[in-house]
Amino acid sequence: MSAEELRAVEEAIASHPDVREVAAVALDGGVAAGVVPVDFASAPAIRDHAWETLGDGRAPRTIALLAALPRAAAGAVDRAELRRVLTEDDPPRSTYAPPQSELEIEVAEVLREVLDLPRVGLDDDFLELGGDSLRAIEVANLLEERVGLQVTLEEVFDAATVRGLVHGAEE
């Protein structure tokens, strides 16, 4: 994919009002984009906007919400690092990994209940499952109430998965 095509993807995604910054990179089989949103709760709208604006063939296969884009020393986006971030530990979305430990099971149950789903796996993304800021507040409150796990709203969005929330609690 050419630099011009990547710029077109970035411009299309950046045209959404909730996008603060975006950078796209070519990957085997398509494009991936890192997006710094104004509000993490706007993830579904940003993804929908990308699909509507770019269409099936040009929309990124992965749109990851990031707190910040990786930067080189000179301040430019470090695309090699962005590529690594976008492909690191990225399990196929169709793979269900069941929670194993007691804490993982309890955290998954809270997410399952709040999102009204039949099950939530270790790597299922809160935002992709329909999470939003109101549900994130409910998740944070229930995790503290039921599990004794204190997480902020930002931590729910940043961790985004059962694995991430449990890993954050263990640090």
Coordinates of N, CA and C in Angstrom, one line a residue:
M1 N 0.8 -1.2 0.0 CA 0.0 0.0 0.0 C 0.9 1.2 0.0
S2 N 0.6 2.2 -0.8 CA 1.4 3.4 -1.0 C 1.2 4.4 0.2
A3 N 2.1 5.3 0.3 CA 2.0 6.3 1.4 C 0.8 7.2 1.1
E4 N 0.5 7.4 -0.2 CA -0.7 8.2 -0.5 C -2.0 7.5 -0.1
E5 N -2.1 6.2 -0.3 CA -3.2 5.4 0.2 C -3.4 5.4 1.7
L6 N -2.3 5.3 2.4 CA -2.3 5.4 3.9 C -2.7 6.8 4.3
R7 N -2.3 7.8 3.7 CA -2.7 9.2 4.0 C -4.2 9.3 3.8
A8 N -4.7 8.7 2.7 CA -6.2 8.8 2.5 C -7.0 8.1 3.6
V9 N -6.5 7.0 4.1 CA -7.1 6.3 5.2 C -7.1 7.2 6.4
E10 N -5.9 7.7 6.7 CA -5.8 8.6 7.9 C -6.7 9.8 7.8
E11 N -6.8 10.4 6.6 CA -7.7 11.6 6.5 C -9.1 11.2 6.7
A12 N -9.5 10.1 6.1 CA -10.9 9.7 6.3 C -11.3 9.4 7.8
I13 N -10.4 8.8 8.5 CA -10.7 8.5 9.9 C -10.6 9.8 10.7
A14 N -9.6 10.6 10.4 CA -9.4 11.9 11.1 C -10.6 12.9 10.9
S15 N -11.4 12.6 9.9 CA -12.6 13.5 9.7 C -13.7 13.3 10.7
H16 N -13.6 12.2 11.5 CA -14.6 12.0 12.6 C -14.3 13.0 13.7
P17 N -15.3 13.7 14.3 CA -15.0 14.7 15.3 C -14.4 14.2 16.6
D18 N -14.5 12.9 16.9 CA -13.9 12.3 18.1 C -12.5 11.8 17.9
V19 N -11.9 12.0 16.8 CA -10.5 11.6 16.6 C -9.6 12.7 16.8
R20 N -8.7 12.5 17.8 CA -7.6 13.5 18.1 C -6.5 13.4 17.1
E21 N -6.0 12.1 16.9 CA -4.9 11.8 16.1 C -5.1 10.4 15.5
V22 N -4.5 10.2 14.3 CA -4.6 8.9 13.7 C -3.3 8.6 12.9
A23 N -2.9 7.4 12.8 CA -1.8 7.0 11.9 C -2.1 5.6 11.4
A24 N -1.9 5.4 10.1 CA -2.2 4.1 9.5 C -0.9 3.4 9.0
V25 N -0.8 2.1 9.1 CA 0.3 1.4 8.6 C -0.2 0.2 7.8
A26 N 0.6 -0.2 6.8 CA 0.3 -1.4 6.0 C 0.8 -2.6 6.7
L27 N -0.1 -3.6 6.7 CA 0.2 -4.9 7.3 C 0.0 -6.0 6.2
D28 N 0.5 -7.2 6.4 CA 0.2 -8.2 5.5 C -1.4 -8.4 5.4
G29 N -1.9 -8.3 4.3 CA -3.3 -8.5 4.1 C -4.2 -7.2 4.4
G30 N -3.6 -6.1 4.5 CA -4.4 -4.9 4.7 C -3.8 -3.8 5.5
V31 N -4.6 -3.0 6.1 CA -4.2 -1.7 6.8 C -4.7 -1.8 8.2
A32 N -3.9 -1.3 9.1 CA -4.3 -1.1 10.5 C -4.1 0.3 10.9
A33 N -4.9 0.8 11.8 CA -4.7 2.2 12.2 C -4.7 2.3 13.7
G34 N -3.9 3.2 14.2 CA -3.9 3.6 15.6 C -4.6 4.9 15.7
V35 N -5.5 5.0 16.6 CA -6.3 6.2 16.8 C -6.3 6.7 18.2
V36 N -6.0 8.0 18.4 CA -6.1 8.6 19.7 C -7.4 9.3 19.7
P37 N -8.4 8.8 20.5 CA -9.7 9.4 20.5 C -9.8 10.6 21.5
V38 N -10.8 11.4 21.3 CA -11.1 12.5 22.2 C -11.7 11.8 23.5
D39 N -12.5 10.8 23.2 CA -13.2 10.0 24.3 C -13.2 8.5 23.9
F40 N -12.7 7.7 24.8 CA -12.7 6.3 24.4 C -14.0 5.7 24.2
A41 N -15.1 6.3 24.7 CA -16.4 5.7 24.6 C -16.9 5.9 23.1
S42 N -16.2 6.7 22.3 CA -16.6 6.9 20.9 C -16.1 5.8 20.0
A43 N -15.5 4.8 20.5 CA -14.8 3.8 19.6 C -15.8 3.2 18.6
P44 N -17.0 2.8 18.9 CA -17.9 2.2 17.9 C -18.2 3.2 16.8
A45 N -18.4 4.4 17.2 CA -18.7 5.5 16.2 C -17.5 5.7 15.2
I46 N -16.3 5.7 15.8 CA -15.1 5.9 14.9 C -15.0 4.7 14.0
R47 N -15.2 3.5 14.5 CA -15.1 2.3 13.6 C -16.1 2.4 12.5
D48 N -17.4 2.7 12.9 CA -18.4 2.8 11.9 C -18.1 3.8 10.8
H49 N -17.6 5.0 11.3 CA -17.3 6.1 10.4 C -16.2 5.6 9.4
A50 N -15.2 4.9 9.9 CA -14.2 4.4 8.9 C -14.8 3.5 7.9
W51 N -15.6 2.6 8.3 CA -16.2 1.7 7.3 C -17.1 2.4 6.3
E52 N -17.9 3.4 6.8 CA -18.8 4.1 6.0 C -18.0 5.0 5.0
T53 N -17.0 5.6 5.5 CA -16.2 6.6 4.7 C -15.3 5.9 3.7
L54 N -14.7 4.8 4.1 CA -13.7 4.1 3.2 C -14.3 2.9 2.5
G55 N -15.3 2.3 3.0 CA -15.9 1.1 2.3 C -15.1 -0.1 2.7
D56 N -15.6 -1.2 2.3 CA -15.1 -2.5 2.6 C -13.6 -2.7 2.3
G57 N -13.3 -2.4 1.1 CA -11.9 -2.7 0.6 C -10.8 -1.9 1.2
R58 N -11.1 -0.7 1.6 CA -10.0 0.2 2.1 C -10.0 0.5 3.6
A59 N -11.1 0.1 4.3 CA -11.2 0.3 5.7 C -10.1 -0.5 6.4
P60 N -9.5 0.0 7.5 CA -8.5 -0.8 8.2 C -9.1 -2.0 8.8
R61 N -8.4 -3.2 8.8 CA -8.9 -4.4 9.4 C -8.8 -4.3 10.9
T62 N -7.9 -3.4 11.4 CA -7.8 -3.2 12.8 C -7.8 -1.7 13.1
I63 N -8.6 -1.2 14.0 CA -8.5 0.1 14.5 C -8.3 0.0 16.0
A64 N -7.1 0.4 16.4 CA -6.8 0.3 17.9 C -6.9 1.7 18.5
L65 N -7.6 1.8 19.6 CA -7.6 3.1 20.3 C -6.4 3.1 21.3
L66 N -5.7 4.2 21.2 CA -4.4 4.3 21.9 C -4.5 5.6 22.8
A67 N -3.8 5.6 23.9 CA -3.7 6.8 24.7 C -2.8 7.9 23.9
A68 N -1.8 7.4 23.2 CA -0.9 8.3 22.4 C -0.3 7.4 21.3
L69 N 0.0 8.1 20.2 CA 0.7 7.4 19.1 C 2.2 7.3 19.5
P70 N 2.9 6.2 19.1 CA 4.3 6.2 19.4 C 5.1 7.2 18.6
R71 N 6.0 7.8 19.2 CA 6.8 8.9 18.6 C 8.3 8.6 18.6
A72 N 8.9 9.0 17.5 CA 10.4 9.0 17.4 C 10.9 10.2 18.1
A73 N 12.2 10.2 18.3 CA 12.9 11.2 19.1 C 12.6 12.6 18.5
A74 N 12.5 12.7 17.2 CA 12.2 14.0 16.5 C 10.7 14.4 16.7
G75 N 9.9 13.5 17.2 CA 8.5 13.9 17.4 C 7.5 13.3 16.3
A76 N 8.1 12.8 15.2 CA 7.2 12.2 14.2 C 6.7 10.9 14.7
V77 N 5.6 10.4 14.1 CA 5.0 9.1 14.5 C 6.0 8.0 14.1
D78 N 6.3 7.2 15.0 CA 7.2 6.0 14.8 C 6.4 4.9 14.2
R79 N 6.3 4.8 12.9 CA 5.5 3.8 12.3 C 5.9 2.4 12.5
A80 N 7.2 2.2 12.6 CA 7.7 0.8 12.9 C 7.1 0.4 14.3
E81 N 7.2 1.2 15.3 CA 6.7 1.0 16.6 C 5.2 0.8 16.6
L82 N 4.5 1.7 15.8 CA 3.1 1.6 15.7 C 2.7 0.2 15.1
R83 N 3.4 -0.2 14.1 CA 3.1 -1.5 13.5 C 3.3 -2.6 14.5
R84 N 4.3 -2.5 15.4 CA 4.6 -3.5 16.4 C 3.4 -3.5 17.4
V85 N 3.0 -2.3 17.8 CA 1.9 -2.2 18.8 C 0.6 -2.8 18.3
L86 N 0.4 -2.5 17.0 CA -0.9 -3.0 16.4 C -0.9 -4.5 16.1
T87 N 0.2 -5.1 16.1 CA 0.3 -6.6 15.8 C 0.6 -7.4 17.0
E88 N 1.1 -6.8 18.1 CA 1.6 -7.5 19.3 C 0.4 -8.1 20.0
D89 N 0.5 -9.3 20.3 CA -0.5 -10.0 21.2 C -1.9 -9.8 20.6
D90 N -2.1 -9.8 19.3 CA -3.4 -9.6 18.8 C -4.0 -10.9 18.3
P91 N -4.7 -11.5 19.3 CA -5.3 -12.8 18.9 C -6.5 -12.7 17.9
P92 N -6.7 -13.7 17.1 CA -7.9 -13.6 16.2 C -9.1 -13.4 17.0
R93 N -10.0 -12.5 16.5 CA -11.2 -12.1 17.2 C -12.2 -13.3 17.4
S94 N -12.0 -14.3 16.6 CA -12.9 -15.4 16.7 C -12.5 -16.5 17.7
T95 N -11.3 -16.3 18.3 CA -10.9 -17.2 19.3 C -11.4 -16.8 20.7
Y96 N -12.0 -17.8 21.3 CA -12.5 -17.6 22.7 C -11.6 -18.3 23.7
A97 N -11.0 -17.5 24.5 CA -10.1 -18.0 25.6 C -10.9 -17.8 26.9
P98 N -11.3 -18.9 27.5 CA -12.0 -18.9 28.8 C -11.2 -18.4 29.9
P99 N -11.8 -17.7 30.9 CA -11.1 -17.3 32.1 C -10.8 -18.5 32.9
Q100 N -9.6 -18.5 33.5 CA -9.1 -19.7 34.3 C -9.1 -19.5 35.8
S101 N -8.4 -18.4 36.2 CA -8.3 -18.2 37.6 C -9.6 -17.6 38.2
E102 N -9.6 -17.7 39.5 CA -10.8 -17.2 40.2 C -11.1 -15.7 39.9
L103 N -10.0 -14.9 39.9 CA -10.1 -13.5 39.6 C -10.6 -13.3 38.2
E104 N -10.0 -14.0 37.3 CA -10.4 -13.9 35.9 C -11.9 -14.2 35.7
I105 N -12.3 -15.3 36.3 CA -13.8 -15.7 36.3 C -14.7 -14.6 36.8
E106 N -14.3 -14.0 38.0 CA -15.1 -13.0 38.6 C -15.1 -11.7 37.7
V107 N -14.0 -11.3 37.2 CA -14.0 -10.1 36.3 C -14.8 -10.4 35.0
A108 N -14.6 -11.6 34.4 CA -15.4 -11.9 33.3 C -16.9 -11.9 33.6
E109 N -17.3 -12.3 34.7 CA -18.7 -12.3 35.1 C -19.3 -10.9 35.2
V110 N -18.5 -10.0 35.8 CA -18.9 -8.6 35.9 C -19.1 -8.0 34.5
L111 N -18.1 -8.2 33.6 CA -18.3 -7.7 32.2 C -19.4 -8.4 31.5
R112 N -19.6 -9.7 31.7 CA -20.7 -10.4 31.0 C -22.1 -9.8 31.5
E113 N -22.2 -9.6 32.8 CA -23.4 -9.0 33.3 C -23.7 -7.6 32.8
V114 N -22.7 -6.8 32.9 CA -22.9 -5.4 32.5 C -23.2 -5.2 31.0
L115 N -22.5 -6.1 30.2 CA -22.7 -6.0 28.8 C -23.9 -6.9 28.3
D116 N -24.5 -7.6 29.2 CA -25.6 -8.5 28.9 C -25.3 -9.5 27.8
L117 N -24.2 -10.3 28.0 CA -23.8 -11.2 27.0 C -23.8 -12.6 27.6
P118 N -23.8 -13.6 26.8 CA -23.8 -15.0 27.3 C -22.4 -15.4 27.9
R119 N -21.3 -14.8 27.4 CA -20.0 -15.1 27.9 C -19.0 -14.0 27.5
V120 N -18.0 -13.9 28.3 CA -16.9 -13.0 28.0 C -15.6 -13.7 28.2
G121 N -14.7 -13.7 27.2 CA -13.5 -14.4 27.3 C -12.4 -13.5 27.7
L122 N -11.2 -14.1 27.9 CA -10.0 -13.4 28.4 C -9.6 -12.2 27.6
D123 N -9.8 -12.3 26.3 CA -9.3 -11.3 25.3 C -10.4 -10.6 24.6
D124 N -11.6 -10.8 25.0 CA -12.7 -10.0 24.4 C -12.6 -8.6 24.8
D125 N -12.7 -7.7 23.8 CA -12.5 -6.3 24.0 C -13.8 -5.6 24.5
F126 N -13.7 -4.9 25.6 CA -14.8 -4.2 26.2 C -15.6 -3.3 25.2
L127 N -14.8 -2.5 24.4 CA -15.4 -1.6 23.5 C -16.1 -2.3 22.3
E128 N -15.4 -3.4 21.8 CA -15.9 -4.1 20.7 C -17.2 -4.9 21.1
L129 N -17.3 -5.2 22.4 CA -18.5 -5.9 22.9 C -19.7 -5.0 23.1
G130 N -19.5 -3.7 22.9 CA -20.5 -2.7 23.1 C -20.4 -1.9 24.4
G131 N -19.2 -1.9 25.0 CA -19.0 -1.1 26.2 C -18.9 0.4 25.8
D132 N -19.3 1.2 26.8 CA -19.3 2.6 26.6 C -19.0 3.2 28.0
S133 N -19.0 4.6 28.1 CA -18.5 5.2 29.4 C -19.5 4.9 30.5
L134 N -20.8 4.8 30.3 CA -21.7 4.5 31.4 C -21.5 3.0 31.9
R135 N -21.3 2.1 30.9 CA -21.0 0.7 31.3 C -19.7 0.6 32.0
A136 N -18.7 1.4 31.6 CA -17.4 1.3 32.2 C -17.5 1.8 33.6
I137 N -18.3 2.8 33.9 CA -18.5 3.2 35.3 C -19.1 2.1 36.1
E138 N -20.1 1.4 35.5 CA -20.7 0.3 36.2 C -19.7 -0.9 36.4
V139 N -18.9 -1.1 35.5 CA -17.9 -2.2 35.6 C -16.9 -1.8 36.8
A140 N -16.4 -0.6 36.8 CA -15.5 -0.2 37.8 C -16.2 -0.3 39.2
N141 N -17.4 0.1 39.3 CA -18.1 0.0 40.6 C -18.3 -1.4 41.0
L142 N -18.8 -2.3 40.1 CA -19.0 -3.7 40.5 C -17.7 -4.4 40.8
L143 N -16.6 -4.1 40.1 CA -15.3 -4.7 40.4 C -14.9 -4.4 41.8
E144 N -15.1 -3.2 42.2 CA -14.7 -2.8 43.5 C -15.6 -3.4 44.6
E145 N -16.9 -3.4 44.3 CA -17.9 -3.9 45.2 C -17.8 -5.5 45.4
R146 N -17.7 -6.2 44.3 CA -17.7 -7.7 44.3 C -16.3 -8.3 44.5
V147 N -15.3 -7.7 43.9 CA -14.0 -8.4 43.8 C -13.0 -7.6 44.7
G148 N -13.3 -6.4 45.0 CA -12.3 -5.6 45.8 C -11.2 -5.0 44.9
L149 N -11.5 -5.0 43.6 CA -10.6 -4.5 42.6 C -10.9 -3.0 42.3
Q150 N -10.0 -2.2 42.6 CA -10.2 -0.7 42.3 C -9.6 -0.3 41.0
V151 N -10.5 0.0 40.1 CA -10.0 0.5 38.7 C -10.7 1.8 38.4
T152 N -10.0 2.6 37.7 CA -10.6 3.9 37.2 C -11.3 3.7 35.9
L153 N -12.1 4.6 35.5 CA -12.8 4.6 34.2 C -11.7 4.4 33.1
E154 N -10.6 5.2 33.1 CA -9.6 5.1 32.1 C -9.0 3.7 32.1
E155 N -8.8 3.1 33.3 CA -8.2 1.7 33.3 C -9.1 0.7 32.6
V156 N -10.4 0.9 32.8 CA -11.3 0.0 32.1 C -11.2 0.1 30.6
F157 N -11.0 1.3 30.1 CA -10.9 1.5 28.7 C -9.5 1.1 28.2
D158 N -8.4 1.4 29.0 CA -7.1 1.1 28.6 C -6.8 -0.4 28.6
A159 N -7.3 -1.1 29.7 CA -7.1 -2.5 29.8 C -8.0 -3.3 28.8
A160 N -9.3 -2.9 28.8 CA -10.3 -3.3 27.8 C -10.6 -4.8 27.8
T161 N -9.8 -5.7 28.4 CA -10.1 -7.1 28.4 C -10.0 -7.6 29.8
V162 N -10.6 -8.8 30.0 CA -10.4 -9.5 31.3 C -8.9 -9.6 31.7
R163 N -8.2 -10.1 30.7 CA -6.7 -10.3 30.9 C -6.1 -9.0 31.3
G164 N -6.4 -7.9 30.6 CA -5.8 -6.6 30.9 C -6.2 -6.1 32.3
L165 N -7.4 -6.3 32.7 CA -7.9 -5.8 34.0 C -7.2 -6.6 35.1
V166 N -7.1 -7.9 34.9 CA -6.5 -8.8 35.9 C -5.0 -8.5 36.0
H167 N -4.4 -8.4 34.8 CA -2.9 -8.1 34.8 C -2.6 -6.8 35.5
G168 N -3.5 -5.7 35.3 CA -3.3 -4.4 35.9 C -3.5 -4.5 37.4
A169 N -4.4 -5.4 37.9 CA -4.6 -5.6 39.3 C -3.4 -6.3 40.0
E170 N -2.7 -7.1 39.2 CA -1.6 -7.9 39.8 C -0.3 -7.1 39.9
E171 N -0.3 -6.0 39.2 CA 1.0 -5.2 39.2 C 1.1 -4.3 40.5

